PDB file of C-alpha atoms in Angstrom:
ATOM      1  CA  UNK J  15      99.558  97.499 111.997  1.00 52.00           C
ATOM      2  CA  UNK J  16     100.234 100.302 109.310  1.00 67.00           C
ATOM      3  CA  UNK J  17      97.346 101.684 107.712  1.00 83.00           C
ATOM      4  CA  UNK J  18      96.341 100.191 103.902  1.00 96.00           C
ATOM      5  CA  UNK J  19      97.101 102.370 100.947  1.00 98.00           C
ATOM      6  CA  UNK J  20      95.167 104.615  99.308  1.00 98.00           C
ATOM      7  CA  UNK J  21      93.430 104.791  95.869  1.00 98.00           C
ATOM      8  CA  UNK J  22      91.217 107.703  94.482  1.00 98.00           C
ATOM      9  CA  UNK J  23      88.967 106.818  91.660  1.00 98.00           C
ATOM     10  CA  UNK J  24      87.603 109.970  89.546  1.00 98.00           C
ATOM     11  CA  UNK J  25      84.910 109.318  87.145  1.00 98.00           C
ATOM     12  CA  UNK J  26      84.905 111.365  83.481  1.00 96.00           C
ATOM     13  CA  UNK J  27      82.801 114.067  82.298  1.00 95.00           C
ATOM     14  CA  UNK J  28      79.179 113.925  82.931  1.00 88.00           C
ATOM     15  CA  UNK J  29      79.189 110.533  84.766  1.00 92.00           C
ATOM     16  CA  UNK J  30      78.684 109.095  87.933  1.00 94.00           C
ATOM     17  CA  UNK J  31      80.564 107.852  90.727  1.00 93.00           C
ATOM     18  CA  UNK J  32      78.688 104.708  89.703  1.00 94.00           C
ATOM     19  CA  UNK J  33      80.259 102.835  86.567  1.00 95.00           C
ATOM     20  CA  UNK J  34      83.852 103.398  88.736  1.00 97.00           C
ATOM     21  CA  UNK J  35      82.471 100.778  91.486  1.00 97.00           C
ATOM     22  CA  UNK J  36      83.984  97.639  89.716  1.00 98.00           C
ATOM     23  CA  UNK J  37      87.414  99.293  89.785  1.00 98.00           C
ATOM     24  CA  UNK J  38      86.279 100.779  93.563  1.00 98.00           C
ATOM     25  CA  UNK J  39      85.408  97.095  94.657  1.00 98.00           C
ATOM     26  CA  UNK J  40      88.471  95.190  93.002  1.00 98.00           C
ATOM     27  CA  UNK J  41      91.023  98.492  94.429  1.00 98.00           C
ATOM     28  CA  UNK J  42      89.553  97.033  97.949  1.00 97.00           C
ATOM     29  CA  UNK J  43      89.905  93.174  97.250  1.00 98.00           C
ATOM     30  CA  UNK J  44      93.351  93.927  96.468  1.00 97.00           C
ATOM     31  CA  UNK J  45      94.199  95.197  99.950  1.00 97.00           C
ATOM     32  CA  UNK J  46      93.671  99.348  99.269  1.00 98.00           C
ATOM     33  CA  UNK J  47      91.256 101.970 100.729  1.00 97.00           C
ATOM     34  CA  UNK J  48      89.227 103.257  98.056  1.00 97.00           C
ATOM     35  CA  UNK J  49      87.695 106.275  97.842  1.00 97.00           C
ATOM     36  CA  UNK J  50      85.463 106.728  94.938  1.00 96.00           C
ATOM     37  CA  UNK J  51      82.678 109.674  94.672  1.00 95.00           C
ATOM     38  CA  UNK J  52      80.949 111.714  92.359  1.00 95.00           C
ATOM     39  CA  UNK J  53      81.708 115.134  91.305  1.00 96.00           C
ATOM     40  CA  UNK J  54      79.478 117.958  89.827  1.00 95.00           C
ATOM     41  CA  UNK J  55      82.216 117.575  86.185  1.00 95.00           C
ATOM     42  CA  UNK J  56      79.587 120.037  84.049  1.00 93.00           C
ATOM     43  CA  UNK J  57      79.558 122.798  87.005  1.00 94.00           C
ATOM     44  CA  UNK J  58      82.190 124.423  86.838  1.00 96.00           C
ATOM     45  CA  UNK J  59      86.388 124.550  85.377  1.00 96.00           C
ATOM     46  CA  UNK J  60      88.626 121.621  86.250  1.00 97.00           C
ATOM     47  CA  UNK J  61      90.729 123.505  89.123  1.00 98.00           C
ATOM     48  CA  UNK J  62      87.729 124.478  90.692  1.00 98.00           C
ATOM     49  CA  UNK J  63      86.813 121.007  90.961  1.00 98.00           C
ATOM     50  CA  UNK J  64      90.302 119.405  91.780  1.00 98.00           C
ATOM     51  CA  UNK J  65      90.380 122.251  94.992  1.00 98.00           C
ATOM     52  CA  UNK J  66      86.440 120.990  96.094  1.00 97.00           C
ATOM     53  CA  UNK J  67      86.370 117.483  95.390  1.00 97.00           C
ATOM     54  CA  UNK J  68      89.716 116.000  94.876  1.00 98.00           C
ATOM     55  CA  UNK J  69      91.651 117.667  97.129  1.00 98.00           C
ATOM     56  CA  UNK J  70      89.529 116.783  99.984  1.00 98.00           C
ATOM     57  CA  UNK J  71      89.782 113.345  99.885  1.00 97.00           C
ATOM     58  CA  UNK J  72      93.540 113.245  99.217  1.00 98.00           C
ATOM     59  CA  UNK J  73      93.741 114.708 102.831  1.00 97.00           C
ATOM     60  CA  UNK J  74      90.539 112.371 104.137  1.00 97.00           C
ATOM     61  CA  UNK J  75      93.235 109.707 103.214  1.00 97.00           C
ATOM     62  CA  UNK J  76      96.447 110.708 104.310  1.00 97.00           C
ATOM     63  CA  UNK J  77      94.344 111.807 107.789  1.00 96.00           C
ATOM     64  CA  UNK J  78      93.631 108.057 107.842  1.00 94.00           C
ATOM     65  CA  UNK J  79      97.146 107.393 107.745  1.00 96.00           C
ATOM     66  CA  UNK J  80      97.729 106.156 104.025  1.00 97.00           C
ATOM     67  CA  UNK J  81     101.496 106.053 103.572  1.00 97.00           C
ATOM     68  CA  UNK J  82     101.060 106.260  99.632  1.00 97.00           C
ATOM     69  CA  UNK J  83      98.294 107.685  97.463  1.00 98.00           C
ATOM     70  CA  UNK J  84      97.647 105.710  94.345  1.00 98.00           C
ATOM     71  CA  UNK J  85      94.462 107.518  91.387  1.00 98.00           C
ATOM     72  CA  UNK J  86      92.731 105.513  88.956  1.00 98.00           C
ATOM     73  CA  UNK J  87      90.544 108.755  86.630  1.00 98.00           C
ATOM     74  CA  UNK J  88      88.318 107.802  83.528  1.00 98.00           C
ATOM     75  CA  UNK J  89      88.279 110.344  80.874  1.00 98.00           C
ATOM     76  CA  UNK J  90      88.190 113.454  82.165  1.00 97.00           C
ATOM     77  CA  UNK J  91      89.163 112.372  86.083  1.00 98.00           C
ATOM     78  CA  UNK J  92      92.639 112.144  84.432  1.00 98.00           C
ATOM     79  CA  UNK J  93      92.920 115.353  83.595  1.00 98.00           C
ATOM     80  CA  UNK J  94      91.914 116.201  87.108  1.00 98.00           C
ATOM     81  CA  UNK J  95      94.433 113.740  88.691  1.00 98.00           C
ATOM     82  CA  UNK J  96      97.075 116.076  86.275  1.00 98.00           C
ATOM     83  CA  UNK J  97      95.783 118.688  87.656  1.00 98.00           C
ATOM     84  CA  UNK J  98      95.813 117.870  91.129  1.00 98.00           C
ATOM     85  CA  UNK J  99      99.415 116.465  90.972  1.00 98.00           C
ATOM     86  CA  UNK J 100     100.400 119.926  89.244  1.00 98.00           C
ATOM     87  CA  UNK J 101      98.838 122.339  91.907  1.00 98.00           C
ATOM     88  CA  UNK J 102      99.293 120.781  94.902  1.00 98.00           C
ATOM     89  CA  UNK J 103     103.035 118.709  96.572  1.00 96.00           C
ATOM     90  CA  UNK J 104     102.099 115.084  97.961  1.00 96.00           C
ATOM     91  CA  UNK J 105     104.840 113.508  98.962  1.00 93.00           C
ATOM     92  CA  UNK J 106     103.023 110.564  99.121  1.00 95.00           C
ATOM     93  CA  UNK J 107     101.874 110.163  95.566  1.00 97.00           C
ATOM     94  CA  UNK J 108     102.005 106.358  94.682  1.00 98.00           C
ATOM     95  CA  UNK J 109     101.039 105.358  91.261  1.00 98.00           C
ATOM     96  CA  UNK J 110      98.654 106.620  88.371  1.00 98.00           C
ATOM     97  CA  UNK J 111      96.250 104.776  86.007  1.00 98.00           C
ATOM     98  CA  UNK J 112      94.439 107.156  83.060  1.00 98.00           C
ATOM     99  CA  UNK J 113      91.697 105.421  81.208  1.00 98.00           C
ATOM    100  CA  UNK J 114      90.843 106.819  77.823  1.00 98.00           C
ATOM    101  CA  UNK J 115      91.898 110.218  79.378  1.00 98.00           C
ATOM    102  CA  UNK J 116      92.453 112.790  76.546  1.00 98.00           C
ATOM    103  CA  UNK J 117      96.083 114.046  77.982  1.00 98.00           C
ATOM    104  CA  UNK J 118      96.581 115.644  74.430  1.00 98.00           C
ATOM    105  CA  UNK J 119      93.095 116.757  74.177  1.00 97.00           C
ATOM    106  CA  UNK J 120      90.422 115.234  72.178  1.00 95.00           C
ATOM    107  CA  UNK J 121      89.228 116.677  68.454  1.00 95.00           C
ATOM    108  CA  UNK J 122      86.018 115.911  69.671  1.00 94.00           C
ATOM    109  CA  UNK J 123      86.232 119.523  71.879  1.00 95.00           C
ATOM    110  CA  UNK J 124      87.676 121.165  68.552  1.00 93.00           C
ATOM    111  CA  UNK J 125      84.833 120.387  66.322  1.00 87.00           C
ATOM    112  CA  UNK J 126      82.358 120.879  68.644  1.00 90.00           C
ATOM    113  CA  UNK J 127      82.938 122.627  71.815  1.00 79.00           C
ATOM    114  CA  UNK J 128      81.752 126.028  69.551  1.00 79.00           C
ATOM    115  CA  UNK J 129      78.014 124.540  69.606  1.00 79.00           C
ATOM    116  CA  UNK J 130      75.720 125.783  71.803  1.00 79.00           C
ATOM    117  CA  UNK J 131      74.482 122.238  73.227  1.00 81.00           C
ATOM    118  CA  UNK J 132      78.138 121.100  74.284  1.00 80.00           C
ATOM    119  CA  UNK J 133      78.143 123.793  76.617  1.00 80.00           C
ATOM    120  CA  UNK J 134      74.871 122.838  77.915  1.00 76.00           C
ATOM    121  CA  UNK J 135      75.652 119.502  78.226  1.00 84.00           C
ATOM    122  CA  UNK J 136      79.540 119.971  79.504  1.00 88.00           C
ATOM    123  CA  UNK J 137      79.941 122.617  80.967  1.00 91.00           C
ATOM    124  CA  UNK J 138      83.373 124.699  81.416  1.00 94.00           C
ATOM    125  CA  UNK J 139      85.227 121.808  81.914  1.00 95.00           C
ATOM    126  CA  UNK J 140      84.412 120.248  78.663  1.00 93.00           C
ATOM    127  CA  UNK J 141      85.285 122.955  77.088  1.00 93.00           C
ATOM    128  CA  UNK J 142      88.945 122.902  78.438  1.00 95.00           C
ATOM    129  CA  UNK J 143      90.192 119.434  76.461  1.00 96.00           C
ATOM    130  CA  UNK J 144      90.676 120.470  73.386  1.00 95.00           C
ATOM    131  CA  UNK J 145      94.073 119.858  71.035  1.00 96.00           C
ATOM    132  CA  UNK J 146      95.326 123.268  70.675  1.00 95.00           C
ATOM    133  CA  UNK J 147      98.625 124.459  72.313  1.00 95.00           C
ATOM    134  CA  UNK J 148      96.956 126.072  75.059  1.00 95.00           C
ATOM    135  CA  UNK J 149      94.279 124.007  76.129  1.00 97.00           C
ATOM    136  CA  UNK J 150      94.304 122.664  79.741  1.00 97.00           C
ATOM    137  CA  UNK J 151      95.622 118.956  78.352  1.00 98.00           C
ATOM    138  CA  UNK J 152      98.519 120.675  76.635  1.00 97.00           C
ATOM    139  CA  UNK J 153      99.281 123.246  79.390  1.00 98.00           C
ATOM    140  CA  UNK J 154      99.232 120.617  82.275  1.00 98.00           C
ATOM    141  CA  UNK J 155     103.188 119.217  82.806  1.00 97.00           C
ATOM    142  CA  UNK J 156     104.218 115.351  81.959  1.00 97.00           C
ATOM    143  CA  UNK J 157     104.487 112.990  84.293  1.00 98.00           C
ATOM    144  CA  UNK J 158     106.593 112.737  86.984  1.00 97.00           C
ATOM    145  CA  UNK J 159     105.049 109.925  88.634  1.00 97.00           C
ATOM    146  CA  UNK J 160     104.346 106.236  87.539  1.00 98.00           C
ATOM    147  CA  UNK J 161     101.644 106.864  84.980  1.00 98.00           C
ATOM    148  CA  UNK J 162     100.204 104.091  83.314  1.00 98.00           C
ATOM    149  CA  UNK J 163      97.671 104.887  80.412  1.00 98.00           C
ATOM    150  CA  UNK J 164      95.245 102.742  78.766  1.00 98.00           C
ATOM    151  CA  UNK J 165      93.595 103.767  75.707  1.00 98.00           C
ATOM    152  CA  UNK J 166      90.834 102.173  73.771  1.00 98.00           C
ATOM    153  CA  UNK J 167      90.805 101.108  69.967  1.00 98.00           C
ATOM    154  CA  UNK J 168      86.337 100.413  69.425  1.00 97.00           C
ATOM    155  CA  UNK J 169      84.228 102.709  68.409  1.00 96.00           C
ATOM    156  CA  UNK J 170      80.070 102.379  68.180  1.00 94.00           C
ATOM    157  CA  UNK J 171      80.332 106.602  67.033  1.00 93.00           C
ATOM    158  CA  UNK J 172      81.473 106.533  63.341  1.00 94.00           C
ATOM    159  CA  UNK J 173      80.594 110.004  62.764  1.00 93.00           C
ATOM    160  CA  UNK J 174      82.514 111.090  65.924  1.00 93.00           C
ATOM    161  CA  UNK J 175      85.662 108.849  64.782  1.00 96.00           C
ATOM    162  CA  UNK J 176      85.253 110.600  61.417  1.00 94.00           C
ATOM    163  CA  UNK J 177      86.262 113.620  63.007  1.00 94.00           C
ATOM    164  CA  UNK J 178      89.824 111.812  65.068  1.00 95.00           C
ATOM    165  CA  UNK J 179      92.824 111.059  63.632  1.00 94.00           C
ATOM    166  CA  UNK J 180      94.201 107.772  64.049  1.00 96.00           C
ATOM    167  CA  UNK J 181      93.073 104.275  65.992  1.00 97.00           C
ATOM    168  CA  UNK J 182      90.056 105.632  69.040  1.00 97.00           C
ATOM    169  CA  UNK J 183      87.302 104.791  71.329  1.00 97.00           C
ATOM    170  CA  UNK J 184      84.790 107.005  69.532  1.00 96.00           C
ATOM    171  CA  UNK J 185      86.218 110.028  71.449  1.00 96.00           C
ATOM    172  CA  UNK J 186      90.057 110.006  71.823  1.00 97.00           C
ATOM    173  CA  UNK J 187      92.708 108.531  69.949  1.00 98.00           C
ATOM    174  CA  UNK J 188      95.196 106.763  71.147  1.00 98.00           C
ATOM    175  CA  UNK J 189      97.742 109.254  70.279  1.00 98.00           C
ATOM    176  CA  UNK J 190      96.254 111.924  72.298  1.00 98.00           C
ATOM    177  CA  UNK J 191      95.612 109.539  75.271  1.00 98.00           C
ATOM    178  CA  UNK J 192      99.025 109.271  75.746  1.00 98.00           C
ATOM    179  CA  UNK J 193     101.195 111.510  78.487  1.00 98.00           C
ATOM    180  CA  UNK J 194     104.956 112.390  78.285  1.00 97.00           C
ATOM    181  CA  UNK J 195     106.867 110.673  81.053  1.00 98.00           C
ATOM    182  CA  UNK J 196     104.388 107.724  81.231  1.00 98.00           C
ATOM    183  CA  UNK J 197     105.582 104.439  82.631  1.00 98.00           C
ATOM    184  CA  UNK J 198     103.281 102.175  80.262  1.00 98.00           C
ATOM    185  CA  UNK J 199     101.058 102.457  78.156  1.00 98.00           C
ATOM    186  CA  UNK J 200      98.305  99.297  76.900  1.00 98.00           C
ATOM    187  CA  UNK J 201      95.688  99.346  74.439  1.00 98.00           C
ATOM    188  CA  UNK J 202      92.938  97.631  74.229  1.00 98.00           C
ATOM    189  CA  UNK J 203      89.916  96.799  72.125  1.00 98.00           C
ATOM    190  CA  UNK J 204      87.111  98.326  74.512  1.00 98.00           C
ATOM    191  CA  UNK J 205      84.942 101.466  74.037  1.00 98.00           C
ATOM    192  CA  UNK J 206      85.269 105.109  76.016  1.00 97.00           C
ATOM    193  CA  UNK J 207      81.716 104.875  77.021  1.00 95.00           C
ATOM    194  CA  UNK J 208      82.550 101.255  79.236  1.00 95.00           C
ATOM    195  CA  UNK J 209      85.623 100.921  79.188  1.00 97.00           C
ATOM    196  CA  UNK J 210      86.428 101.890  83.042  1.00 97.00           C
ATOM    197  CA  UNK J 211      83.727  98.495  83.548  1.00 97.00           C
ATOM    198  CA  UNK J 212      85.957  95.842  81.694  1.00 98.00           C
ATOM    199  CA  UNK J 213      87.512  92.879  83.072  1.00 98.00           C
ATOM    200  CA  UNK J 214      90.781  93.284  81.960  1.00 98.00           C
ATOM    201  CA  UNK J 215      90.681  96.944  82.520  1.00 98.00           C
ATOM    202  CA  UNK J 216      89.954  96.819  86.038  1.00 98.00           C
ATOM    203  CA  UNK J 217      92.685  93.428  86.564  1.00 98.00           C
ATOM    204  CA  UNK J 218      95.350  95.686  84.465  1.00 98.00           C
ATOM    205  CA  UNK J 219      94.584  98.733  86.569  1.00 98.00           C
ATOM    206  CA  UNK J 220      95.158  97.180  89.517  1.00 98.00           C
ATOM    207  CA  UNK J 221      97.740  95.327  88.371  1.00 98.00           C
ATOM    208  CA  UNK J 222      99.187  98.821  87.140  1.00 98.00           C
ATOM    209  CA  UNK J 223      98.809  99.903  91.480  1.00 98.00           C
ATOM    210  CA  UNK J 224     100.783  96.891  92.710  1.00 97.00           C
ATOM    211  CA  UNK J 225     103.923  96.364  89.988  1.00 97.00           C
ATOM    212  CA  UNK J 226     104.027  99.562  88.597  1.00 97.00           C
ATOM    213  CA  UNK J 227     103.424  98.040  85.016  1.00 98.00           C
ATOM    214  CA  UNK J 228     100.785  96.086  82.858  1.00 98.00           C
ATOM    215  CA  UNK J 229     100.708  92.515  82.769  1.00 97.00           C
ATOM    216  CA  UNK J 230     101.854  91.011  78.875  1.00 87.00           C
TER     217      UNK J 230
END
């Protein structure tokens, strides 16, 4: 009997492991290994935390034999699935799901990423997903995988939406949550903050892992 596939679920910027366990538990239903833990996102830059916390369990799976290695990443854990997928070869890779990740950056980091309190609260990797030509969004290379993105059009911030172009979740557009070479995208009328929790996010997502495209 081969061994199940693989998915890795990243949480986004000063979350938990904890609002990705509806996606962890429905990833499992549907017949993959999941492996879904938290990550210290305000401690330090992004590749410092792809090499100590992703990378590890990309090789915890394919030690358990996964023949393909599928990532689901909230927010920020896209940028860190980008990341991963640009510094390190896996042969392997299956598909990728981005939810309400800022692949263009957000405005958000723009506007305020000079204050002193989104430092304190975000640390160095917050301070990385900004718009500009030479952020860490923008530096990062398109997809060359099966990306699927899902961005979010409601918003309970209106001054934060004041300060983003275009149809958002109260922190990225979805413009800038879209990634060159993506296979689909889908939006949706949820919020950043819950987003990775609803239904039809976590059936899509999964139904992103087994077809390679969102249900219409």
């Amino acid at each position: 009997m081969s061994a199940a596939e693989a998915v890795i679920l990243l949480h986004g910027l000063a979350r938990s492991a904890r609002p990705m366990e509806k996606l962890a538990r429905a990833a499992r239903d549907a017949g993959f290994v999941a492996f879904s833990r938290g990550y210290p996102s305000t401690t330090a830059a992004v590749r410092t935390l792809v090499d100590s916390h992703v990378a590890p369990q990309v090789r915890e799976a394919l030690a358990a034999g996964a023949p393909r290695v599928h990532f689901i990443g909230h927010s920020m854990g896209g940028i860190l699935i980008r990341q991963y997928l640009a510094a390190y070869e896996l042969p392997q890779v299956g598909r990728v799901v981005m939810i309400g990740t800022p692949n263009r950056g957000s405005e958000l980091v723009d506007r305020l990423g000079r204050l002193a309190p989104f430092g304190w609260i975000n640390g160095p990797a917050g301070n990385e997903l900004g718009t500009g030509p030479d952020s860490l969004p923008n530096r990062l290379p398109p997809a060359t995988y099966e990306a699927g993105i899902i961005a979010g059009t409601r918003s309970y911030n209106p001054a934060y939406s004041a300060m983003i172009v275009g149809a958002n979740d109260g922190k990225v557009s979805v413009e800038r949550a879209q990634l060159d070479g993506m296979r689909d995208l889908l939006v949706l009328p949820v919020n950043h903050t819950f987003m990775m929790r609803d239904e039809v996010v976590v059936r899509q997502s999964i139904h992103f892992l087994r077809e390679g495209r969102f249900s219409r």
